[in-house]
Amino acid sequence: MLSSRALVRGLQSGLWRRVSTTSGMKAAHAQDLDVIDCSVPQYNNRRDTPLPDVPFVQNLNAEQKKLKEKEKGPWTNLTKEEKLALYRLSHELSYAEMKKGSDEWKTVIGGVFFFLGFTGLLVWWQRAYVFGDVPRTLSPEWIEMQTKRMLDMRVNPVGGFSAKWDYEKNQWK
Amino acid sequence: MFRAALRLSVSGARSLTRSPPQYAAPLAARCYSHGKQETDEEFDARWITYFNKPDIDAWELRKGMNTLIGYDLVPEPKILDAALRACRRLNDLASAIRILEAVKDKSGPHKDIYPYVIQELRPTLTELGIPTPEELGIDKV
């Protein structure tokens, strides 16, 4: 029951992640993006691996190739935009982007509360419309007679029930 | 110096002896394990030599950098200087910038390490034309 609820919540939030979104294949091809070739080294965004096995963009167009050629010369000749472009060719996400959190937790907590509330509604409805009356032993008259009997029997006379009853004044202490 | 502060308890006792040593026994005679412990200077020298290899190839640069970042320390500026020059020899500006980002990330809560490292590396950065992540604006999301 709980796992199917989690499933529904996940689908509703659209958070199923595709394997390929961080792969260099995304930049390389425009075709089927759901499959990555696991037999070749892959790009990854990881804080503990600053230099991944392959650059993010592997198939360079002519303009990018020209930039790569310019990279072989002194880097002081590159403009800031070119340097940034070179960085983005090799890396998908910067460290700041990698470390950024998301607001997913809010969706999760919201979903949890929503379904808890829904369950509460079900429970109330069940109590109101499905269950019959409680047994007569829980009616006020019965409870009264029961309490009288317990006091007469001196139930828990030291620290518990009858200890709280004032037998002289016939009332609760 | 930074590594003494950041190393875990394995070398915790050793950091006590960094300032000042209680006795003149060489570190090799300490009784942690029966192997000889490498000093910080030896560690630095080993890594500088690694990155200073004239014909270092891209794989070795990546492997070296990823391994170095895996250690429980922030590399000394001189090691990073050698690594940046290796990037230059390999015509890889993106890796050079990435290394600087990794150093900042590696410092964790110690916010004063990264500015110090950049300050020490500033001559090299200017000489080679390597921008810092801040100059490119990629330190912010």
Short mmCIF file of C-alpha atoms in Angstrom, two decimals:
data_model
loop_
_atom_site.label_atom_id
_atom_site.label_comp_id
_atom_site.label_asym_id
_atom_site.label_seq_id
_atom_site.Cartn_x
_atom_site.Cartn_y
_atom_site.Cartn_z
CA MET A 1 0.00 0.00 0.00
CA LEU A 2 2.70 2.45 1.01
CA SER A 3 4.95 1.51 -1.88
CA SER A 4 2.21 2.05 -4.44
CA ARG A 5 1.51 5.43 -2.91
CA ALA A 6 5.19 6.29 -3.26
CA LEU A 7 5.06 5.15 -6.87
CA VAL A 8 2.10 7.38 -7.62
CA ARG A 9 3.74 10.31 -5.92
CA GLY A 10 6.90 9.82 -7.89
CA LEU A 11 5.02 9.69 -11.16
CA GLN A 12 2.98 12.73 -10.25
CA SER A 13 6.06 14.75 -9.48
CA GLY A 14 7.64 13.66 -12.74
CA LEU A 15 10.89 12.89 -11.04
CA TRP A 16 11.81 9.74 -12.88
CA ARG A 17 15.31 10.52 -14.00
CA ARG A 18 16.68 9.33 -17.24
CA VAL A 19 20.03 7.67 -17.13
CA SER A 20 21.27 9.61 -20.08
CA THR A 21 20.88 13.18 -18.92
CA THR A 22 24.40 13.40 -17.61
CA SER A 23 25.97 11.47 -20.43
CA GLY A 24 28.02 12.94 -23.19
CA MET A 25 25.76 11.04 -25.57
CA LYS A 26 23.19 13.73 -25.02
CA ALA A 27 25.37 16.32 -26.66
CA ALA A 28 26.72 13.88 -29.19
CA HIS A 29 23.53 12.58 -30.78
CA ALA A 30 20.00 13.76 -31.33
CA GLN A 31 18.57 10.26 -31.52
CA ASP A 32 17.40 7.89 -28.79
CA LEU A 33 18.52 9.49 -25.52
CA ASP A 34 17.38 6.74 -23.18
CA VAL A 35 20.29 4.44 -23.89
CA ILE A 36 23.90 5.08 -22.97
CA ASP A 37 26.75 3.02 -24.29
CA CYS A 38 28.24 1.55 -21.13
CA SER A 39 31.12 -0.05 -22.99
CA VAL A 40 32.97 3.24 -23.42
CA PRO A 41 34.19 5.67 -20.75
CA GLN A 42 31.47 8.07 -19.75
CA TYR A 43 31.31 11.60 -18.56
CA ASN A 44 30.21 12.18 -14.99
CA ASN A 45 29.63 15.14 -12.70
CA ARG A 46 31.22 14.22 -9.40
CA ARG A 47 32.77 16.41 -6.77
CA ASP A 48 35.42 13.80 -6.00
CA THR A 49 36.40 13.35 -9.67
CA PRO A 50 37.28 16.79 -10.94
CA LEU A 51 38.56 15.52 -14.29
CA PRO A 52 36.16 12.99 -15.83
CA ASP A 53 37.28 10.33 -18.29
CA VAL A 54 35.90 12.06 -21.35
CA PRO A 55 34.90 15.63 -22.13
CA PHE A 56 31.22 16.37 -22.01
CA VAL A 57 30.98 17.37 -25.66
CA GLN A 58 32.78 14.85 -27.76
CA ASN A 59 31.56 15.59 -31.26
CA LEU A 60 32.76 19.10 -31.97
CA ASN A 61 31.35 21.20 -34.72
CA ALA A 62 33.65 23.33 -36.89
CA GLU A 63 33.47 26.38 -34.66
CA GLN A 64 34.30 24.36 -31.56
CA LYS A 65 37.20 22.70 -33.36
CA LYS A 66 38.56 26.12 -34.21
CA LEU A 67 38.36 27.08 -30.56
CA LYS A 68 40.21 23.94 -29.61
CA GLU A 69 42.95 24.90 -32.05
CA LYS A 70 43.16 28.34 -30.49
CA GLU A 71 43.49 26.66 -27.11
CA LYS A 72 46.83 25.25 -28.23
CA GLY A 73 48.25 28.77 -28.34
CA PRO A 74 48.75 31.10 -25.39
CA TRP A 75 45.63 31.22 -23.24
CA THR A 76 46.11 34.92 -22.70
CA ASN A 77 44.85 35.34 -26.27
CA LEU A 78 41.47 33.85 -25.40
CA THR A 79 38.58 36.05 -24.45
CA LYS A 80 36.60 35.37 -21.32
CA GLU A 81 33.72 33.98 -23.36
CA GLU A 82 36.05 31.63 -25.18
CA LYS A 83 37.51 30.38 -21.93
CA LEU A 84 34.02 29.81 -20.59
CA ALA A 85 33.06 28.01 -23.80
CA LEU A 86 36.09 25.75 -23.48
CA TYR A 87 35.12 24.95 -19.90
CA ARG A 88 31.55 24.12 -20.93
CA LEU A 89 32.79 21.90 -23.76
CA SER A 90 34.59 19.70 -21.26
CA HIS A 91 32.22 19.92 -18.32
CA GLU A 92 28.47 19.84 -18.15
CA LEU A 93 28.05 21.26 -14.66
CA SER A 94 30.31 23.50 -12.64
CA TYR A 95 30.95 22.61 -9.01
CA ALA A 96 28.44 25.19 -7.87
CA GLU A 97 25.79 23.68 -10.12
CA MET A 98 26.66 20.18 -8.95
CA LYS A 99 26.35 21.10 -5.30
CA LYS A 100 23.14 23.03 -5.67
CA GLY A 101 20.29 21.31 -3.94
CA SER A 102 16.80 21.08 -5.28
CA ASP A 103 13.37 21.77 -3.87
CA GLU A 104 12.35 18.17 -4.28
CA TRP A 105 12.05 17.67 -0.54
CA LYS A 106 9.18 20.12 -0.42
CA THR A 107 7.30 18.05 -2.98
CA VAL A 108 8.00 14.89 -1.03
CA ILE A 109 6.85 16.31 2.33
CA GLY A 110 3.81 17.84 0.67
CA GLY A 111 2.94 14.53 -0.90
CA VAL A 112 3.38 12.72 2.40
CA PHE A 113 1.07 15.11 4.22
CA PHE A 114 -1.45 14.98 1.42
CA PHE A 115 -1.71 11.23 1.53
CA LEU A 116 -1.75 11.19 5.32
CA GLY A 117 -4.68 13.59 5.17
CA PHE A 118 -6.42 11.43 2.61
CA THR A 119 -5.92 8.42 4.86
CA GLY A 120 -7.39 10.42 7.73
CA LEU A 121 -10.48 11.08 5.65
CA LEU A 122 -10.82 7.40 4.88
CA VAL A 123 -10.47 6.50 8.55
CA TRP A 124 -13.12 9.02 9.58
CA TRP A 125 -15.53 7.80 6.92
CA GLN A 126 -14.97 4.25 8.04
CA ARG A 127 -15.68 5.17 11.64
CA ALA A 128 -18.80 7.08 10.71
CA TYR A 129 -20.32 4.81 8.08
CA VAL A 130 -18.89 1.34 8.37
CA PHE A 131 -18.52 0.53 12.02
CA GLY A 132 -21.64 -0.27 14.02
CA ASP A 133 -22.32 0.77 17.60
CA VAL A 134 -19.82 0.09 20.33
CA PRO A 135 -20.69 -2.67 22.82
CA ARG A 136 -23.02 -1.76 25.75
CA THR A 137 -20.12 -2.23 28.14
CA LEU A 138 -18.80 1.14 26.97
CA SER A 139 -22.05 3.03 27.59
CA PRO A 140 -22.01 5.63 30.39
CA GLU A 141 -24.47 3.66 32.57
CA TRP A 142 -22.39 0.54 32.39
CA ILE A 143 -19.14 2.44 33.05
CA GLU A 144 -20.76 3.96 36.13
CA MET A 145 -21.77 0.61 37.48
CA GLN A 146 -18.36 -0.77 36.61
CA THR A 147 -16.52 2.01 38.39
CA LYS A 148 -18.69 1.53 41.51
CA ARG A 149 -17.89 -2.15 41.50
CA MET A 150 -14.15 -1.48 41.11
CA LEU A 151 -14.22 0.92 44.07
CA ASP A 152 -16.15 -1.61 46.14
CA MET A 153 -13.50 -4.20 45.31
CA ARG A 154 -10.80 -1.73 46.33
CA VAL A 155 -8.97 -2.06 43.00
CA ASN A 156 -5.38 -0.72 43.33
CA PRO A 157 -5.94 0.74 46.80
CA VAL A 158 -2.35 1.82 47.39
CA GLY A 159 -1.18 3.82 44.41
CA GLY A 160 -3.80 3.41 41.71
CA PHE A 161 -7.52 3.50 41.19
CA SER A 162 -9.16 3.25 44.66
CA ALA A 163 -6.42 5.32 46.22
CA LYS A 164 -7.86 8.32 44.39
CA TRP A 165 -11.36 7.81 45.84
CA ASP A 166 -12.25 9.43 49.14
CA TYR A 167 -14.32 6.77 50.89
CA GLU A 168 -15.44 9.13 53.68
CA LYS A 169 -16.79 11.83 51.49
CA ASN A 170 -17.84 9.47 48.68
CA GLN A 171 -16.15 11.49 45.96
CA TRP A 172 -12.94 11.63 44.01
CA LYS A 173 -10.05 13.13 45.87
CA MET B 1 50.43 23.11 6.98
CA PHE B 2 46.85 22.72 5.89
CA ARG B 3 47.17 19.01 5.80
CA ALA B 4 48.25 18.90 9.40
CA ALA B 5 45.03 20.61 10.29
CA LEU B 6 42.85 18.48 8.07
CA ARG B 7 44.26 15.00 8.48
CA LEU B 8 42.15 12.56 10.44
CA SER B 9 43.12 10.76 13.59
CA VAL B 10 45.43 8.34 11.79
CA SER B 11 48.02 11.07 11.64
CA GLY B 12 46.49 12.99 14.50
CA ALA B 13 49.34 12.18 16.82
CA ARG B 14 51.79 13.21 14.19
CA SER B 15 50.28 16.67 13.89
CA LEU B 16 51.04 17.12 17.57
CA THR B 17 54.71 16.70 16.81
CA ARG B 18 54.72 19.28 14.03
CA SER B 19 55.04 22.16 16.46
CA PRO B 20 57.51 21.79 18.18
CA PRO B 21 58.85 18.24 18.32
CA GLN B 22 59.13 16.86 21.83
CA TYR B 23 62.27 14.92 21.00
CA ALA B 24 64.59 14.62 18.09
CA ALA B 25 63.71 11.05 17.10
CA PRO B 26 63.10 10.86 13.35
CA LEU B 27 59.56 10.12 12.32
CA ALA B 28 60.61 6.75 10.99
CA ALA B 29 61.19 5.61 14.57
CA ARG B 30 57.62 6.38 15.69
CA CYS B 31 55.60 3.34 16.56
CA TYR B 32 52.40 3.77 14.51
CA SER B 33 53.06 0.82 12.29
CA HIS B 34 56.22 -0.88 11.23
CA GLY B 35 56.38 1.03 7.95
CA LYS B 36 58.11 4.34 7.47
CA GLN B 37 55.77 7.33 7.45
CA GLU B 38 56.16 9.76 4.59
CA THR B 39 56.72 13.36 5.62
CA ASP B 40 54.68 16.19 4.19
CA GLU B 41 57.68 17.40 2.23
CA GLU B 42 58.23 13.98 0.71
CA PHE B 43 54.57 13.78 -0.22
CA ASP B 44 54.68 17.21 -1.87
CA ALA B 45 57.90 16.41 -3.71
CA ARG B 46 56.49 13.15 -5.00
CA TRP B 47 53.41 14.80 -6.43
CA ILE B 48 55.31 17.74 -7.90
CA THR B 49 57.58 15.30 -9.67
CA TYR B 50 54.54 13.45 -10.95
CA PHE B 51 52.99 16.51 -12.52
CA ASN B 52 56.29 17.89 -13.73
CA LYS B 53 56.83 15.00 -16.10
CA PRO B 54 57.49 16.79 -19.40
CA ASP B 55 55.57 14.32 -21.53
CA ILE B 56 52.74 13.68 -19.08
CA ASP B 57 49.68 12.49 -20.94
CA ALA B 58 46.06 13.39 -20.41
CA TRP B 59 45.20 10.15 -18.64
CA GLU B 60 48.03 10.62 -16.17
CA LEU B 61 46.91 14.15 -15.46
CA ARG B 62 43.34 13.01 -14.82
CA LYS B 63 44.43 10.04 -12.76
CA GLY B 64 46.84 12.13 -10.71
CA MET B 65 44.33 14.88 -10.09
CA ASN B 66 41.47 12.56 -9.21
CA THR B 67 43.71 10.60 -6.84
CA LEU B 68 45.03 13.75 -5.22
CA ILE B 69 41.54 15.08 -4.66
CA GLY B 70 40.62 11.74 -3.12
CA TYR B 71 43.11 12.26 -0.29
CA ASP B 72 42.05 13.84 2.96
CA LEU B 73 43.96 17.05 2.37
CA VAL B 74 44.05 20.20 0.28
CA PRO B 75 47.07 20.05 -2.03
CA GLU B 76 49.81 22.58 -1.52
CA PRO B 77 49.96 25.43 -4.01
CA LYS B 78 53.23 24.13 -5.42
CA ILE B 79 51.62 20.82 -6.36
CA LEU B 80 48.75 22.67 -7.96
CA ASP B 81 51.22 24.87 -9.81
CA ALA B 82 52.81 21.78 -11.30
CA ALA B 83 49.38 20.42 -12.20
CA LEU B 84 48.36 23.67 -13.90
CA ARG B 85 51.55 23.67 -15.93
CA ALA B 86 50.82 20.09 -16.92
CA CYS B 87 47.41 21.28 -18.15
CA ARG B 88 49.22 23.92 -20.18
CA ARG B 89 51.47 21.32 -21.77
CA LEU B 90 48.35 19.32 -22.64
CA ASN B 91 46.53 22.40 -23.99
CA ASP B 92 43.68 21.80 -21.56
CA LEU B 93 42.31 25.03 -20.11
CA ALA B 94 39.07 23.46 -18.89
CA SER B 95 40.96 21.06 -16.64
CA ALA B 96 42.98 23.91 -15.19
CA ILE B 97 39.83 25.76 -14.19
CA ARG B 98 38.31 22.54 -12.90
CA ILE B 99 41.33 21.98 -10.66
CA LEU B 100 40.82 25.37 -9.04
CA GLU B 101 37.15 24.57 -8.47
CA ALA B 102 38.10 21.25 -6.92
CA VAL B 103 40.52 22.95 -4.52
CA LYS B 104 37.80 25.29 -3.35
CA ASP B 105 35.41 22.41 -2.89
CA LYS B 106 38.04 20.38 -1.08
CA SER B 107 38.60 23.10 1.51
CA GLY B 108 35.08 22.55 2.72
CA PRO B 109 34.23 24.76 5.68
CA HIS B 110 37.74 26.26 5.84
CA LYS B 111 36.99 29.32 3.81
CA ASP B 112 40.43 30.87 4.11
CA ILE B 113 42.30 28.12 2.27
CA TYR B 114 41.07 28.85 -1.24
CA PRO B 115 41.91 32.59 -1.25
CA TYR B 116 45.37 31.72 0.05
CA VAL B 117 45.90 29.14 -2.69
CA ILE B 118 44.76 31.59 -5.36
CA GLN B 119 47.04 34.23 -3.92
CA GLU B 120 49.98 31.85 -4.09
CA LEU B 121 49.09 30.76 -7.60
CA ARG B 122 48.37 34.25 -8.90
CA PRO B 123 51.72 34.61 -10.74
CA THR B 124 51.17 31.30 -12.49
CA LEU B 125 47.56 32.12 -13.30
CA THR B 126 48.56 35.42 -14.84
CA GLU B 127 51.47 33.91 -16.71
CA LEU B 128 49.44 31.11 -18.23
CA GLY B 129 46.25 33.09 -18.63
CA ILE B 130 44.13 30.77 -16.48
CA PRO B 131 40.99 32.48 -15.19
CA THR B 132 39.67 31.66 -11.74
CA PRO B 133 36.13 30.27 -11.57
CA GLU B 134 35.08 33.56 -9.97
CA GLU B 135 36.34 35.53 -12.97
CA LEU B 136 34.26 33.33 -15.26
CA GLY B 137 31.23 33.52 -13.02
CA ILE B 138 30.85 29.77 -12.62
CA ASP B 139 31.30 29.86 -8.86
CA LYS B 140 27.69 30.97 -8.59
CA VAL B 141 24.70 29.06 -9.82
#
